[in-house]
PDB file of C-alpha atoms in Angstrom:
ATOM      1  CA  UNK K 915     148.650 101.464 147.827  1.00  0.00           C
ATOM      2  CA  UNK K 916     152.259  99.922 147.435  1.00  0.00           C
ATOM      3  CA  UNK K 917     153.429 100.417 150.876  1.00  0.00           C
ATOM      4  CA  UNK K 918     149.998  98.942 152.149  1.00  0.00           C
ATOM      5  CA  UNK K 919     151.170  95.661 149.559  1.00  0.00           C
ATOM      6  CA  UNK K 920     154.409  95.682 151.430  1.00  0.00           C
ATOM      7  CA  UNK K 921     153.328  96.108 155.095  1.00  0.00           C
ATOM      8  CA  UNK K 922     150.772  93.236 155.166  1.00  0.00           C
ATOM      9  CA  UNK K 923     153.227  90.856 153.138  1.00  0.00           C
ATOM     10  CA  UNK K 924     155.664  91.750 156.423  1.00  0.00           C
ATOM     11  CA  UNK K 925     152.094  90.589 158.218  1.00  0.00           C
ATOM     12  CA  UNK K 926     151.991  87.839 157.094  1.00  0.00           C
ATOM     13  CA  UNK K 927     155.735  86.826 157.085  1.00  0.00           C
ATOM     14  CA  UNK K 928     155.839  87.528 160.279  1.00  0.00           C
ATOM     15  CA  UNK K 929     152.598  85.468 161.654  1.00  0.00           C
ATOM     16  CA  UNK K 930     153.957  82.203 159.377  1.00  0.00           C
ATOM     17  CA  UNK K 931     157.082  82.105 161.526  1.00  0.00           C
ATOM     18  CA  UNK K 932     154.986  82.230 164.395  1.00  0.00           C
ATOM     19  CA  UNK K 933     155.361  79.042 166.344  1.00  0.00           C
ATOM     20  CA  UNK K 934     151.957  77.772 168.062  1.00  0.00           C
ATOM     21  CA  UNK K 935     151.785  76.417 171.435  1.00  0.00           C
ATOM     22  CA  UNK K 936     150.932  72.943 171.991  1.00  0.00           C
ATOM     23  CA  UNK K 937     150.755  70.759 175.419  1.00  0.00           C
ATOM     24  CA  UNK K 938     151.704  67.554 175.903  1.00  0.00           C
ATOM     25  CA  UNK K 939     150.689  64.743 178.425  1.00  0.00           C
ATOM     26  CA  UNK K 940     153.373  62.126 179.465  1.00  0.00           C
ATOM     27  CA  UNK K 941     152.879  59.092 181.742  1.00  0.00           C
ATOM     28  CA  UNK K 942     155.646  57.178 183.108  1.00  0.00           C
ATOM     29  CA  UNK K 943     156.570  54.773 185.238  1.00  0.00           C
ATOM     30  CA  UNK K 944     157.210  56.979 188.212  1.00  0.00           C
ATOM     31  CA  UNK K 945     154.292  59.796 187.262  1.00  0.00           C
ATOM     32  CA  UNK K 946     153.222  61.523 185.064  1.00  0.00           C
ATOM     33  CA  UNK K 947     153.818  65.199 183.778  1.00  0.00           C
ATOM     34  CA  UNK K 948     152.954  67.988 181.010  1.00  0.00           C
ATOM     35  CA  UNK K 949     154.977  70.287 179.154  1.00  0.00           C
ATOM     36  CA  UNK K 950     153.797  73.333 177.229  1.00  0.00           C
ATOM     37  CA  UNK K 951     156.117  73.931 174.523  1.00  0.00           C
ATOM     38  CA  UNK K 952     156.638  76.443 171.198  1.00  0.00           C
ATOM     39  CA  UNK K 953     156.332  73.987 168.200  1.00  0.00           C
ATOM     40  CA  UNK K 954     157.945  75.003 164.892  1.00  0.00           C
ATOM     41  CA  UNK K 955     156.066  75.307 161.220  1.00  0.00           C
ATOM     42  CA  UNK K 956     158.680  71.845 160.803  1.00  0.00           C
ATOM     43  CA  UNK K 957     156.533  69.742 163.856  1.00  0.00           C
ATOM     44  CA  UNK K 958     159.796  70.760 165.499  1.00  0.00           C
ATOM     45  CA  UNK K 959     159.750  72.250 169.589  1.00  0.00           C
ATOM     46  CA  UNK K 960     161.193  75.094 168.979  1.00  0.00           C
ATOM     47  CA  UNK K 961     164.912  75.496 170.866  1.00  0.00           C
ATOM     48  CA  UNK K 962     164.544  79.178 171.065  1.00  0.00           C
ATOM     49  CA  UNK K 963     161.516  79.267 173.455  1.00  0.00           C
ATOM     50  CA  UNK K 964     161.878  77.343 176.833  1.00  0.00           C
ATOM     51  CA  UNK K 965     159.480  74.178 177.740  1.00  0.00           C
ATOM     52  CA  UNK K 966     157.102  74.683 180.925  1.00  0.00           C
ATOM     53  CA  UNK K 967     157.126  71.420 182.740  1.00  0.00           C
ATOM     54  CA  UNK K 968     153.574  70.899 185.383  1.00  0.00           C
ATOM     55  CA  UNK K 969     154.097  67.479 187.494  1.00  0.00           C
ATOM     56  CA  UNK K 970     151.047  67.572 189.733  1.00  0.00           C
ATOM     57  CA  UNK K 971     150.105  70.796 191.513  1.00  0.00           C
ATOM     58  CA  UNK K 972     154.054  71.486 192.057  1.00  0.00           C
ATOM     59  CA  UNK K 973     155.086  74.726 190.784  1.00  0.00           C
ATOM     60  CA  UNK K 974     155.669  74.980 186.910  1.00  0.00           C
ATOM     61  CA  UNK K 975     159.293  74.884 186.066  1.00  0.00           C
ATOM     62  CA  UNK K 976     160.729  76.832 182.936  1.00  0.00           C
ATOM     63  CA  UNK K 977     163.500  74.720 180.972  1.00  0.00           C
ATOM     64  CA  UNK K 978     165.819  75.666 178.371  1.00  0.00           C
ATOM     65  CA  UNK K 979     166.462  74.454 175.215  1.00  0.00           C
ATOM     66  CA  UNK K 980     169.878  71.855 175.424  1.00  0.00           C
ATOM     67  CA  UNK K 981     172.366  73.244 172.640  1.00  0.00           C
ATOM     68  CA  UNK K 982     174.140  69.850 172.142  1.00  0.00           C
ATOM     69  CA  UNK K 983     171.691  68.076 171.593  1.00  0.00           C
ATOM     70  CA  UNK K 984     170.715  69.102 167.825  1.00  0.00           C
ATOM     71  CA  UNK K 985     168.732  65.620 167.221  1.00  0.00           C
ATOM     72  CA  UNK K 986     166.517  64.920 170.459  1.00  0.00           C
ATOM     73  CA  UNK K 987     164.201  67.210 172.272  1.00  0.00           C
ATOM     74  CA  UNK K 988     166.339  68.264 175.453  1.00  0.00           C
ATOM     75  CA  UNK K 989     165.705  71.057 177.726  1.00  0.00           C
ATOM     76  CA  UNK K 990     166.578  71.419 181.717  1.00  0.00           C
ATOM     77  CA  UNK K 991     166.677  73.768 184.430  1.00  0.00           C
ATOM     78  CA  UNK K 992     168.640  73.216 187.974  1.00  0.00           C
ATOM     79  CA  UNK K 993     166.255  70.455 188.716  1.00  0.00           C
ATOM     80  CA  UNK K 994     164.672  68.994 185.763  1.00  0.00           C
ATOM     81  CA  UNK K 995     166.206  67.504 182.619  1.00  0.00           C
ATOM     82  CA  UNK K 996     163.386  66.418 179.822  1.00  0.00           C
ATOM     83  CA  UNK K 997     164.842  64.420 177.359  1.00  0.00           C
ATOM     84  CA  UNK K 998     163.414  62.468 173.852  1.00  0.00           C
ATOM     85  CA  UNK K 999     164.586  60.982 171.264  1.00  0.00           C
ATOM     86  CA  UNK K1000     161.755  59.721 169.242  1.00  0.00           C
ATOM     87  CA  UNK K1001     160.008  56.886 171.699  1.00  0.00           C
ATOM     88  CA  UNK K1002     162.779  57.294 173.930  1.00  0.00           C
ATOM     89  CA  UNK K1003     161.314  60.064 176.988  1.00  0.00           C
ATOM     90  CA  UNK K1004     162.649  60.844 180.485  1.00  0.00           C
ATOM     91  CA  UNK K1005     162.158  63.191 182.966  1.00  0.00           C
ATOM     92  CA  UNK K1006     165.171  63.397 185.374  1.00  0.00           C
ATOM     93  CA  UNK K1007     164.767  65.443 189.036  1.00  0.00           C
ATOM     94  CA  UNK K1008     167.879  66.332 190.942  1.00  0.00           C
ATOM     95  CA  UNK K1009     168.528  67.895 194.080  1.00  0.00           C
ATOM     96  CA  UNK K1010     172.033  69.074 194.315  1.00  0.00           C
ATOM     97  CA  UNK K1011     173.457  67.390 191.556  1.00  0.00           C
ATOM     98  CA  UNK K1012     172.157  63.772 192.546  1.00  0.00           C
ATOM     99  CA  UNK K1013     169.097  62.360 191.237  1.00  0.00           C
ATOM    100  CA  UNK K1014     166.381  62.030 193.483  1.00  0.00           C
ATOM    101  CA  UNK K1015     163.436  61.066 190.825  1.00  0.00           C
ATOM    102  CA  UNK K1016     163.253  59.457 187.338  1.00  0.00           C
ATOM    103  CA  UNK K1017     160.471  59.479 185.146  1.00  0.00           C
ATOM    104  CA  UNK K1018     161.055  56.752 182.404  1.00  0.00           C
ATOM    105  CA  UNK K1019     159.059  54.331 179.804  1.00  0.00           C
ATOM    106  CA  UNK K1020     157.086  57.679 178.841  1.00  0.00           C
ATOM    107  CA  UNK K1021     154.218  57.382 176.206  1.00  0.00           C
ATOM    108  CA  UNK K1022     152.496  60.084 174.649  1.00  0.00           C
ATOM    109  CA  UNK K1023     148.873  60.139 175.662  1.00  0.00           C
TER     110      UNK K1023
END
């Protein structure tokens, strides 16, 4: 009976930590986009899982989680950086280094 006590408390630890899935709609001037990202027991996106990013029917892009920037929401890839900072959202495309495409003035719908 113990070890059944002890293996569904580890359960249960585990599915708490769990973070859920949420997706988010963004229009901009300049488009408008979704991300599906990992968010956190805190209401925090969750650094250790990567954002998708769908603009349109373009292929979904995977971005990572920016170390340096502890305070805002900021993941990239190659292409795409996805940046906010409470009311402050932009989606940046590059090709090559040079920007080809902002998304800025983002709201939440």
């Amino acid at each position: 009976m113990k070890r059944v006590a002890v293996l569904s408390m580890a359960m249960l630890a585990t599915v708490t930590f769990a973070a859920d899935k949420k997706t988010y709609r963004y229009t901009c001037k300049g488009g408008a986009f979704t991300v599906t990202v990992a968010v956190e027991a805190s209401g925090r996106w969750s650094k250790a899982e990567p954002v998708v990013l769908q603009i349109g029917s373009e292929p979904l892009q995977t971005l990572t989680a920016d170390p340096d920037a502890p305070e805002a929401d900021s993941f990239s890839n190659k292409d795409y950086e996805f940046y906010a900072l409470k009311a402050f959202i932009t989606l940046t495309r590059k090709s090559h280094g040079v920007v080809v495409k902002t998304y800025n003035a983002c709201r939440a719908e």
